[in-house]
């Protein structure tokens, strides 16, 4: 039997049309025999090793062919077969199956004996009787082809067909290499036969058959008998019935011509031919054959499910993130080529950190609060403090390529290098980083600045020099606060609660831009989401340089973990299909600030969610402790809320990833909003998602310090608290607002026994960094 194509696009030469038989003369028979020997798979070796040495008329060509045959190296090694990789969530649920070729390699005992017998009977009935060459088959093929006047029968052994499949497999998806592997040249036939001889010497027949059944193509992107069994019948290869096994065995010769979906009559006829061969070779009885032929095809066809696009519950973006991790993390290979090979070869079971319940909570929130047809979109990432594990990654627009359905493959939660875009300006979400740098530099939590309503950008020290304001007196050279009523003096707690711009600019000036940049780097903000480095300019501390929600969620997770930064982690464990562990990156954490500094930041950010803070309306359903920070950029083109409990951090971004839509007089999620702030746009998304996500989690409180409220006597602050979501001054604590974090002693205003009873007033110990 001549080898047929094992790739989806069959060689047109594989199809044939019977012609009327012509009367053959002896000379004609010899001519057809010579043609067959010169072009068939076995012709190369017969000509080179058996027939040609005695054919003096051929001369030099014979000598070169024989020498070429002997010179081919016999160190033929079968490559690891590309297989499907399964990606699972943290509870063992399948996120997606990804593959270059859908294949699952099986052992002999994982295959039905019926498919092994059927494949041999229809392709190489004398497989167990001959070596790499079947001389009887060669003579039979010569006669049949000569009589018919066409190449209707080949003489390749199953071992030779396996070698050809290996060559095609090694060619991968390179069409030029695939064509080269399938070229019917004398040199290639000789090479294939030499390798086949070596295989017959090294491997038992049963193993060659097993290898063949694992590598061969069965149509519809199914490589190997397991994928074929699942594709056409929705079952494992070990459970195939006789008619099912016969149909699959018959497919191999020409998966297109005998496609049971497109050509069921041809497929059934081919199946019955295989059944007849099994009777002929005494592998089944005539009664079994009659019953099998009477059965319908019985297809239970399953469409190929490949790639992250098949993931449900919005998990496609996280699936794609896992792909980027494997291809970029040196843990999975020293070079990019090694890591790509690991991913492309597949055959992995990847167990990830994604929590399906928290993913559902995040996805539900971003989908119900922001419609996919809205002019803006939302994205949210949840991270576990103390481990860096990514527990959820959701966004409004679904994963896919159909733009008319508002789909995208750009992961808005991550940096460009990991499949995201160029990120978004975080606005005031960045201010806690400035505060952490200042506390580490030795400033107290009661640090006070005059914080005018407007001021020129001041001169600031950088890592390598000095930044100077060259635009004093011009609009671009001035920094204002959000509201005309915002003017100092302010201390840190009140300035953070109200997000006072000029306060943090003055703080930057005192500690220097280098300290801010270095703290950002320690907290995982290695650069912009685009990959460009952070610029040392005063606007850095006000969040003008683009970052991703994953980055910000992890920054705040570090605060929750009392200053322990953990690199984002997406993969818990990887095993191969045979159960061997593949090394993965461990949890990587280090203390990037003193615990005292983190405790002050947590206490300050608790104030943001208390009465008087910009996020005072974002309490969770169970009223557990939360801390966080709002952020809104110029012209309301992006809005953020990043918040956390003691054991879960989440960051929500809201905006337009492309056209930068100003979020004023806009309808989002069916609700009209005259102006979007961090507390009114992304805040409710965070609130809904986190309320659901923490429902079954223990209530873990922060270690905090008591920071007294600043009592201001300023006629300009006549209305304590301001309006929800705005950034106006608080003045004195409003009625009913004690100004203390939840959990403090109501009679003394000081901390309860659950909190650190001191205020760090001295510079933190550098050894704690």
PDB file of N, CA and C in Angstrom, residues 181-211:
ATOM      1  N   UNK A 181       9.726  16.586   3.143  1.00  0.00           N
ATOM      2  CA  UNK A 181       9.626  15.291   3.822  1.00  0.00           C
ATOM      3  C   UNK A 181       8.765  14.311   3.046  1.00  0.00           C
ATOM      4  N   UNK A 182       7.885  14.827   2.177  1.00  0.00           N
ATOM      5  CA  UNK A 182       6.967  13.961   1.436  1.00  0.00           C
ATOM      6  C   UNK A 182       7.381  13.753  -0.017  1.00  0.00           C
ATOM      7  N   UNK A 183       8.487  14.369  -0.412  1.00  0.00           N
ATOM      8  CA  UNK A 183       8.914  14.245  -1.811  1.00  0.00           C
ATOM      9  C   UNK A 183       9.244  12.800  -2.156  1.00  0.00           C
ATOM     10  N   UNK A 184       8.745  12.353  -3.302  1.00  0.00           N
ATOM     11  CA  UNK A 184       8.953  10.968  -3.716  1.00  0.00           C
ATOM     12  C   UNK A 184      10.172  10.881  -4.616  1.00  0.00           C
ATOM     13  N   UNK A 185      11.357  11.062  -3.993  1.00  0.00           N
ATOM     14  CA  UNK A 185      12.606  10.969  -4.728  1.00  0.00           C
ATOM     15  C   UNK A 185      13.324   9.688  -4.343  1.00  0.00           C
ATOM     16  N   UNK A 186      14.195   9.271  -5.202  1.00  0.00           N
ATOM     17  CA  UNK A 186      14.941   8.038  -4.937  1.00  0.00           C
ATOM     18  C   UNK A 186      15.777   8.183  -3.669  1.00  0.00           C
ATOM     19  N   UNK A 187      16.438   9.341  -3.517  1.00  0.00           N
ATOM     20  CA  UNK A 187      17.272   9.536  -2.338  1.00  0.00           C
ATOM     21  C   UNK A 187      16.473   9.461  -1.049  1.00  0.00           C
ATOM     22  N   UNK A 188      15.271  10.068  -1.039  1.00  0.00           N
ATOM     23  CA  UNK A 188      14.465  10.044   0.179  1.00  0.00           C
ATOM     24  C   UNK A 188      13.949   8.638   0.458  1.00  0.00           C
ATOM     25  N   UNK A 189      13.580   7.897  -0.592  1.00  0.00           N
ATOM     26  CA  UNK A 189      13.101   6.535  -0.384  1.00  0.00           C
ATOM     27  C   UNK A 189      14.207   5.658   0.204  1.00  0.00           C
ATOM     28  N   UNK A 190      15.407   5.865  -0.300  1.00  0.00           N
ATOM     29  CA  UNK A 190      16.541   5.096   0.227  1.00  0.00           C
ATOM     30  C   UNK A 190      16.767   5.437   1.696  1.00  0.00           C
ATOM     31  N   UNK A 191      16.713   6.720   1.998  1.00  0.00           N
ATOM     32  CA  UNK A 191      16.916   7.141   3.389  1.00  0.00           C
ATOM     33  C   UNK A 191      15.849   6.549   4.302  1.00  0.00           C
ATOM     34  N   UNK A 192      14.581   6.616   3.867  1.00  0.00           N
ATOM     35  CA  UNK A 192      13.501   6.093   4.693  1.00  0.00           C
ATOM     36  C   UNK A 192      13.667   4.595   4.929  1.00  0.00           C
ATOM     37  N   UNK A 193      14.093   3.880   3.887  1.00  0.00           N
ATOM     38  CA  UNK A 193      14.247   2.440   4.060  1.00  0.00           C
ATOM     39  C   UNK A 193      15.402   2.120   4.995  1.00  0.00           C
ATOM     40  N   UNK A 194      16.486   2.884   4.888  1.00  0.00           N
ATOM     41  CA  UNK A 194      17.636   2.636   5.778  1.00  0.00           C
ATOM     42  C   UNK A 194      17.220   2.808   7.237  1.00  0.00           C
ATOM     43  N   UNK A 195      16.434   3.869   7.492  1.00  0.00           N
ATOM     44  CA  UNK A 195      15.946   4.092   8.852  1.00  0.00           C
ATOM     45  C   UNK A 195      14.978   2.987   9.279  1.00  0.00           C
ATOM     46  N   UNK A 196      14.163   2.533   8.350  1.00  0.00           N
ATOM     47  CA  UNK A 196      13.211   1.470   8.670  1.00  0.00           C
ATOM     48  C   UNK A 196      13.940   0.195   9.071  1.00  0.00           C
ATOM     49  N   UNK A 197      15.029  -0.108   8.352  1.00  0.00           N
ATOM     50  CA  UNK A 197      15.825  -1.291   8.694  1.00  0.00           C
ATOM     51  C   UNK A 197      16.396  -1.163  10.095  1.00  0.00           C
ATOM     52  N   UNK A 198      16.879   0.028  10.416  1.00  0.00           N
ATOM     53  CA  UNK A 198      17.438   0.271  11.753  1.00  0.00           C
ATOM     54  C   UNK A 198      16.367   0.113  12.823  1.00  0.00           C
ATOM     55  N   UNK A 199      15.189   0.636  12.556  1.00  0.00           N
ATOM     56  CA  UNK A 199      14.093   0.514  13.522  1.00  0.00           C
ATOM     57  C   UNK A 199      13.738  -0.942  13.777  1.00  0.00           C
ATOM     58  N   UNK A 200      13.692  -1.720  12.713  1.00  0.00           N
ATOM     59  CA  UNK A 200      13.348  -3.142  12.854  1.00  0.00           C
ATOM     60  C   UNK A 200      14.399  -3.889  13.678  1.00  0.00           C
ATOM     61  N   UNK A 201      15.625  -3.380  13.638  1.00  0.00           N
ATOM     62  CA  UNK A 201      16.679  -4.002  14.438  1.00  0.00           C
ATOM     63  C   UNK A 201      16.569  -3.617  15.918  1.00  0.00           C
ATOM     64  N   UNK A 202      16.110  -2.405  16.161  1.00  0.00           N
ATOM     65  CA  UNK A 202      16.143  -1.862  17.531  1.00  0.00           C
ATOM     66  C   UNK A 202      14.848  -2.027  18.310  1.00  0.00           C
ATOM     67  N   UNK A 203      13.712  -2.039  17.616  1.00  0.00           N
ATOM     68  CA  UNK A 203      12.437  -2.059  18.321  1.00  0.00           C
ATOM     69  C   UNK A 203      11.632  -3.303  17.993  1.00  0.00           C
ATOM     70  N   UNK A 204      10.895  -3.832  18.962  1.00  0.00           N
ATOM     71  CA  UNK A 204       9.988  -4.945  18.654  1.00  0.00           C
ATOM     72  C   UNK A 204       8.828  -4.444  17.809  1.00  0.00           C
ATOM     73  N   UNK A 205       8.219  -5.345  17.096  1.00  0.00           N
ATOM     74  CA  UNK A 205       7.120  -4.988  16.207  1.00  0.00           C
ATOM     75  C   UNK A 205       5.990  -4.276  16.955  1.00  0.00           C
ATOM     76  N   UNK A 206       5.673  -4.755  18.137  1.00  0.00           N
ATOM     77  CA  UNK A 206       4.568  -4.160  18.880  1.00  0.00           C
ATOM     78  C   UNK A 206       4.825  -2.691  19.196  1.00  0.00           C
ATOM     79  N   UNK A 207       6.087  -2.356  19.471  1.00  0.00           N
ATOM     80  CA  UNK A 207       6.400  -0.962  19.771  1.00  0.00           C
ATOM     81  C   UNK A 207       6.337  -0.106  18.520  1.00  0.00           C
ATOM     82  N   UNK A 208       6.784  -0.640  17.393  1.00  0.00           N
ATOM     83  CA  UNK A 208       6.691   0.105  16.132  1.00  0.00           C
ATOM     84  C   UNK A 208       5.226   0.402  15.819  1.00  0.00           C
ATOM     85  N   UNK A 209       4.364  -0.589  16.027  1.00  0.00           N
ATOM     86  CA  UNK A 209       2.941  -0.394  15.783  1.00  0.00           C
ATOM     87  C   UNK A 209       2.367   0.660  16.726  1.00  0.00           C
ATOM     88  N   UNK A 210       2.754   0.598  17.997  1.00  0.00           N
ATOM     89  CA  UNK A 210       2.278   1.592  18.968  1.00  0.00           C
ATOM     90  C   UNK A 210       2.707   2.991  18.545  1.00  0.00           C
ATOM     91  N   UNK A 211       3.962   3.125  18.152  1.00  0.00           N
ATOM     92  CA  UNK A 211       4.465   4.423  17.701  1.00  0.00           C
ATOM     93  C   UNK A 211       3.686   4.928  16.490  1.00  0.00           C
TER      94      UNK A 211
END
